Amino acid sequence: MRTRMLSATDLATAAKAIDEAAEILRRGGLVAFPTETVYGLGADARDGTALRSIYAAKGRPSDNPLIVHAADAPRAFSLAESVATQAHMLADAFWPGPLSLVLPKSAEVPDEVSGGLQSVAVRVPDHPVALALLERFDGPLAAPSANLSGRPSPTSAKHVWHDLAGRIDAILDGGETGVGLESTVVDLTTPIPCVLRLGGLPLESLERLLGDVEVATKLRETDTGQPVRSPGLKYRHYAPNAPLYVLIGDRRTVVHALSQLYRDAKDKGRRAGFLLTQEAANLLNIDPSDRLCYVLGPLGNPDAVARRLYAGLRYLDAGAPEVIVAEGIDGSGLGRAVADRLQRAAEGSLLQADEVLARGTTLRALLEGIPSG
Ligand code: TXA
Ligand code: MG
């Protein structure tokens, strides 16, 4: 299949591209489009055949349900069997925006959307191209992130092209996305709202409106013996090709451990990628032209760090490193979602910075899995 790149970076001239995209979707095709969070891979949410082709194009397990995008709250809620008061409150406060609400699904929602669950996740995206496309298409669009399953979500049309060219009909290019992390997913099918995925809407904003909310962390079947509430939590995610290690601990120790591993890479001539904040890059005196270092942004600006996180993972991967070492990020606001994504991308390969220092851990030790110390 030949994938078409449709330019919608200039809103004044984007109408034709959006018309063409809507037409492809009406015929049951797949179109990637920008949202404020990440690019989505859109298909008609009422068309089972089109929905199955989303799973095929991404290589996505069929039990991982899709988020349905609508042009406004009434149209989003028409996909639900019932809408709790809290859903109306959240929609009033945060839509259009980076928040997906899980509600009991209406009978019209195809099984391909819900992955066999009795619920449906809906959201109204805050992006002019996404909203124009939804209006023009005049129907709900199911859209997972437009990456190959397991890879970092795409924050530019180029990322989508890299993963899905030849597998989908078209990409609407709306430039780089603003938030850079996927939407926050909140389950409202239970009496206490539960955050199934941290994301573009900070937890603090939800808590201000709802009071305390539950945050799902260990909802894997193996962890709890309970049915999975968010199937997405089961799978490897956001991962670069190279093994990724995340340094955690207090700030000073993390920066020292980064420095130790960076010097080791330079001394031994190893191809190691480094993902770090501006502050750490300054302290390590990193050469700005170093192809294997990617500076996320200032530590004090988690929004900026979030915006560049996936682009950074993809950028480093393109340099074909043997290993990537990331500075652990945490804190409030989007910092918490960034920490979550890094940890998932590293699949548990967290390095305690104080141990790295105490044991003098080298990159070779990491790569060969040598139990150091
Ligand atoms: O920002 C976003 O949410 C992006 C853009 C394109 O809108 N979309 C996105 O979709 O990230 P995806 O498919 O990559 O992630 C959807 C997440 C998965 O973790 C999935 O398990 C969860 O939402 N999800 C979807 N429907 C659900 C449901 N009915 N119940 C529980 N979790 C659900
Ligand atoms: Mg995804």
Short mmCIF file of N, CA and C in Angstrom, two decimals, residues 113-201:
data_model
loop_
_atom_site.label_atom_id
_atom_site.label_comp_id
_atom_site.label_asym_id
_atom_site.label_seq_id
_atom_site.Cartn_x
_atom_site.Cartn_y
_atom_site.Cartn_z
N VAL A 113 -13.68 -2.15 19.13
CA VAL A 113 -13.26 -0.95 19.86
C VAL A 113 -12.93 -1.30 21.31
N SER A 114 -13.80 -2.09 21.92
CA SER A 114 -13.71 -2.28 23.37
C SER A 114 -12.85 -3.48 23.76
N GLY A 115 -12.33 -4.19 22.77
CA GLY A 115 -11.45 -5.33 23.08
C GLY A 115 -12.12 -6.33 24.01
N GLY A 116 -13.44 -6.46 23.87
CA GLY A 116 -14.16 -7.45 24.65
C GLY A 116 -14.65 -6.93 26.00
N LEU A 117 -14.27 -5.70 26.38
CA LEU A 117 -14.75 -5.14 27.65
C LEU A 117 -16.17 -4.58 27.46
N GLN A 118 -16.84 -4.31 28.58
CA GLN A 118 -18.18 -3.71 28.51
C GLN A 118 -18.13 -2.18 28.61
N SER A 119 -16.94 -1.64 28.45
CA SER A 119 -16.77 -0.19 28.57
C SER A 119 -16.17 0.38 27.30
N VAL A 120 -16.20 1.72 27.21
CA VAL A 120 -15.57 2.39 26.08
C VAL A 120 -14.84 3.64 26.59
N ALA A 121 -13.66 3.90 26.05
CA ALA A 121 -12.91 5.11 26.40
C ALA A 121 -13.17 6.16 25.33
N VAL A 122 -13.55 7.38 25.78
CA VAL A 122 -13.86 8.45 24.82
C VAL A 122 -13.10 9.72 25.18
N ARG A 123 -12.79 10.51 24.15
CA ARG A 123 -12.22 11.83 24.44
C ARG A 123 -12.45 12.81 23.31
N VAL A 124 -12.39 14.10 23.64
CA VAL A 124 -12.48 15.18 22.66
C VAL A 124 -11.10 15.83 22.59
N PRO A 125 -10.38 15.62 21.48
CA PRO A 125 -9.01 16.12 21.40
C PRO A 125 -8.96 17.63 21.20
N ASP A 126 -7.90 18.25 21.68
CA ASP A 126 -7.74 19.70 21.58
C ASP A 126 -6.71 20.04 20.51
N HIS A 127 -7.08 19.78 19.27
CA HIS A 127 -6.17 20.11 18.17
C HIS A 127 -7.02 20.53 16.98
N PRO A 128 -6.71 21.68 16.36
CA PRO A 128 -7.58 22.17 15.30
C PRO A 128 -7.73 21.19 14.13
N VAL A 129 -6.65 20.47 13.79
CA VAL A 129 -6.74 19.53 12.66
C VAL A 129 -7.61 18.33 13.05
N ALA A 130 -7.43 17.81 14.27
CA ALA A 130 -8.24 16.67 14.72
C ALA A 130 -9.71 17.07 14.76
N LEU A 131 -10.00 18.24 15.29
CA LEU A 131 -11.40 18.67 15.41
C LEU A 131 -12.01 18.91 14.02
N ALA A 132 -11.24 19.50 13.12
CA ALA A 132 -11.75 19.73 11.76
C ALA A 132 -12.01 18.39 11.07
N LEU A 133 -11.12 17.43 11.27
CA LEU A 133 -11.30 16.11 10.66
C LEU A 133 -12.56 15.43 11.21
N LEU A 134 -12.74 15.50 12.53
CA LEU A 134 -13.93 14.88 13.15
C LEU A 134 -15.22 15.52 12.62
N GLU A 135 -15.21 16.83 12.45
CA GLU A 135 -16.38 17.52 11.90
C GLU A 135 -16.65 17.09 10.47
N ARG A 136 -15.59 17.07 9.68
CA ARG A 136 -15.71 16.76 8.25
C ARG A 136 -16.15 15.32 8.07
N PHE A 137 -15.57 14.43 8.85
CA PHE A 137 -15.91 13.00 8.76
C PHE A 137 -17.32 12.77 9.31
N ASP A 138 -17.68 13.59 10.27
CA ASP A 138 -19.01 13.55 10.86
C ASP A 138 -19.34 12.21 11.51
N GLY A 139 -18.39 11.73 12.32
CA GLY A 139 -18.61 10.48 13.05
C GLY A 139 -17.47 10.26 14.00
N PRO A 140 -17.61 9.25 14.86
CA PRO A 140 -16.55 8.97 15.84
C PRO A 140 -15.35 8.26 15.19
N LEU A 141 -14.16 8.61 15.63
CA LEU A 141 -12.94 7.97 15.12
C LEU A 141 -12.22 7.25 16.26
N ALA A 142 -12.03 5.95 16.06
CA ALA A 142 -11.19 5.20 17.00
C ALA A 142 -9.75 5.51 16.62
N ALA A 143 -8.92 5.81 17.61
CA ALA A 143 -7.53 6.14 17.27
C ALA A 143 -6.57 5.81 18.40
N PRO A 144 -5.85 4.72 18.26
CA PRO A 144 -4.73 4.48 19.17
C PRO A 144 -3.56 5.35 18.71
N SER A 145 -2.52 5.43 19.51
CA SER A 145 -1.33 6.15 19.08
C SER A 145 -0.80 5.51 17.79
N ALA A 146 -0.30 6.34 16.86
CA ALA A 146 0.03 5.87 15.51
C ALA A 146 1.46 5.36 15.40
N ASN A 147 1.83 4.46 16.32
CA ASN A 147 3.15 3.84 16.30
C ASN A 147 2.98 2.34 16.12
N LEU A 148 4.06 1.66 15.75
CA LEU A 148 4.03 0.20 15.81
C LEU A 148 3.90 -0.18 17.28
N SER A 149 3.15 -1.22 17.55
CA SER A 149 2.89 -1.63 18.92
C SER A 149 4.21 -1.78 19.69
N GLY A 150 4.27 -1.18 20.88
CA GLY A 150 5.47 -1.31 21.72
C GLY A 150 6.46 -0.17 21.56
N ARG A 151 6.40 0.56 20.44
CA ARG A 151 7.36 1.65 20.20
C ARG A 151 6.88 2.94 20.86
N PRO A 152 7.76 3.93 21.00
CA PRO A 152 7.30 5.21 21.56
C PRO A 152 6.22 5.82 20.68
N SER A 153 5.26 6.51 21.29
CA SER A 153 4.20 7.16 20.53
C SER A 153 4.80 8.26 19.65
N PRO A 154 4.16 8.52 18.50
CA PRO A 154 4.70 9.51 17.57
C PRO A 154 4.26 10.93 17.92
N THR A 155 5.20 11.85 17.93
CA THR A 155 4.85 13.24 18.18
C THR A 155 5.07 14.10 16.93
N SER A 156 5.38 13.46 15.82
CA SER A 156 5.46 14.18 14.54
C SER A 156 5.04 13.23 13.42
N ALA A 157 4.69 13.81 12.26
CA ALA A 157 4.28 13.00 11.11
C ALA A 157 5.43 12.10 10.66
N LYS A 158 6.65 12.62 10.82
CA LYS A 158 7.85 11.84 10.45
C LYS A 158 7.95 10.55 11.27
N HIS A 159 7.63 10.64 12.56
CA HIS A 159 7.65 9.43 13.39
C HIS A 159 6.63 8.41 12.88
N VAL A 160 5.44 8.91 12.51
CA VAL A 160 4.40 7.99 12.01
C VAL A 160 4.89 7.32 10.73
N TRP A 161 5.47 8.13 9.85
CA TRP A 161 5.98 7.62 8.58
C TRP A 161 7.00 6.50 8.84
N HIS A 162 7.90 6.75 9.78
CA HIS A 162 8.94 5.78 10.10
C HIS A 162 8.33 4.43 10.48
N ASP A 163 7.28 4.46 11.29
CA ASP A 163 6.70 3.20 11.79
C ASP A 163 5.69 2.58 10.80
N LEU A 164 4.90 3.42 10.13
CA LEU A 164 3.70 2.87 9.47
C LEU A 164 3.62 3.10 7.97
N ALA A 165 4.63 3.71 7.35
CA ALA A 165 4.59 3.91 5.89
C ALA A 165 4.42 2.54 5.21
N GLY A 166 3.52 2.48 4.25
CA GLY A 166 3.26 1.22 3.54
C GLY A 166 2.20 0.38 4.23
N ARG A 167 1.78 0.76 5.43
CA ARG A 167 0.80 -0.03 6.18
C ARG A 167 -0.52 0.70 6.35
N ILE A 168 -0.54 2.01 6.08
CA ILE A 168 -1.77 2.80 6.27
C ILE A 168 -1.99 3.68 5.03
N ASP A 169 -3.21 4.24 4.89
CA ASP A 169 -3.52 4.98 3.68
C ASP A 169 -2.90 6.37 3.65
N ALA A 170 -2.97 7.09 4.75
CA ALA A 170 -2.48 8.47 4.71
C ALA A 170 -2.08 8.96 6.09
N ILE A 171 -1.26 10.01 6.07
CA ILE A 171 -0.86 10.71 7.29
C ILE A 171 -1.19 12.18 7.09
N LEU A 172 -1.98 12.73 7.99
CA LEU A 172 -2.25 14.17 7.97
C LEU A 172 -1.15 14.83 8.79
N ASP A 173 -0.32 15.60 8.15
CA ASP A 173 0.80 16.22 8.85
C ASP A 173 0.37 17.56 9.44
N GLY A 174 0.28 17.62 10.76
CA GLY A 174 -0.09 18.87 11.43
C GLY A 174 1.06 19.41 12.27
N GLY A 175 2.27 19.02 11.95
CA GLY A 175 3.43 19.50 12.71
C GLY A 175 3.62 18.70 14.00
N GLU A 176 4.44 19.23 14.88
CA GLU A 176 4.72 18.51 16.14
C GLU A 176 3.57 18.70 17.13
N THR A 177 3.32 17.67 17.91
CA THR A 177 2.22 17.76 18.88
C THR A 177 2.69 18.56 20.10
N GLY A 178 1.73 19.12 20.82
CA GLY A 178 2.07 20.04 21.90
C GLY A 178 2.39 19.38 23.23
N VAL A 179 1.60 18.38 23.62
CA VAL A 179 1.77 17.79 24.96
C VAL A 179 2.88 16.74 24.95
N GLY A 180 2.85 15.87 23.96
CA GLY A 180 3.94 14.91 23.81
C GLY A 180 3.74 13.59 24.54
N LEU A 181 2.80 13.53 25.47
CA LEU A 181 2.44 12.28 26.15
C LEU A 181 0.98 12.00 25.84
N GLU A 182 0.56 10.73 25.91
CA GLU A 182 -0.82 10.38 25.63
C GLU A 182 -1.76 10.93 26.71
N SER A 183 -3.05 10.85 26.42
CA SER A 183 -4.04 11.37 27.36
C SER A 183 -4.04 10.59 28.67
N THR A 184 -4.46 11.25 29.72
CA THR A 184 -4.73 10.60 31.00
C THR A 184 -6.02 9.80 30.85
N VAL A 185 -6.01 8.53 31.28
CA VAL A 185 -7.21 7.69 31.15
C VAL A 185 -7.83 7.49 32.53
N VAL A 186 -9.10 7.86 32.68
CA VAL A 186 -9.79 7.73 33.96
C VAL A 186 -11.00 6.81 33.80
N ASP A 187 -11.05 5.79 34.63
CA ASP A 187 -12.16 4.84 34.62
C ASP A 187 -13.27 5.34 35.54
N LEU A 188 -14.43 5.60 34.95
CA LEU A 188 -15.58 6.07 35.75
C LEU A 188 -16.67 5.00 35.84
N THR A 189 -16.31 3.76 35.56
CA THR A 189 -17.33 2.70 35.65
C THR A 189 -17.44 2.15 37.06
N THR A 190 -16.53 2.58 37.95
CA THR A 190 -16.56 2.11 39.34
C THR A 190 -16.93 3.29 40.24
N PRO A 191 -17.40 3.03 41.46
CA PRO A 191 -17.83 4.13 42.33
C PRO A 191 -16.71 5.15 42.58
N ILE A 192 -15.47 4.67 42.74
CA ILE A 192 -14.35 5.60 42.92
C ILE A 192 -13.60 5.71 41.60
N PRO A 193 -13.46 6.93 41.06
CA PRO A 193 -12.74 7.09 39.80
C PRO A 193 -11.33 6.55 39.92
N CYS A 194 -10.87 5.90 38.87
CA CYS A 194 -9.54 5.30 38.93
C CYS A 194 -8.73 5.70 37.70
N VAL A 195 -7.55 6.24 37.94
CA VAL A 195 -6.67 6.62 36.84
C VAL A 195 -5.97 5.36 36.33
N LEU A 196 -6.28 5.00 35.09
CA LEU A 196 -5.68 3.79 34.52
C LEU A 196 -4.36 4.11 33.83
N ARG A 197 -4.20 5.35 33.39
CA ARG A 197 -2.94 5.74 32.76
C ARG A 197 -2.68 7.21 33.08
N LEU A 198 -1.52 7.49 33.66
CA LEU A 198 -1.12 8.90 33.84
C LEU A 198 -0.85 9.46 32.45
N GLY A 199 -1.06 10.75 32.28
CA GLY A 199 -0.85 11.30 30.94
C GLY A 199 -0.88 12.80 30.92
N GLY A 200 -1.32 13.33 29.80
CA GLY A 200 -1.21 14.76 29.52
C GLY A 200 -1.97 15.68 30.46
N LEU A 201 -3.00 15.16 31.14
CA LEU A 201 -3.68 15.99 32.15
C LEU A 201 -3.12 15.60 33.52
#
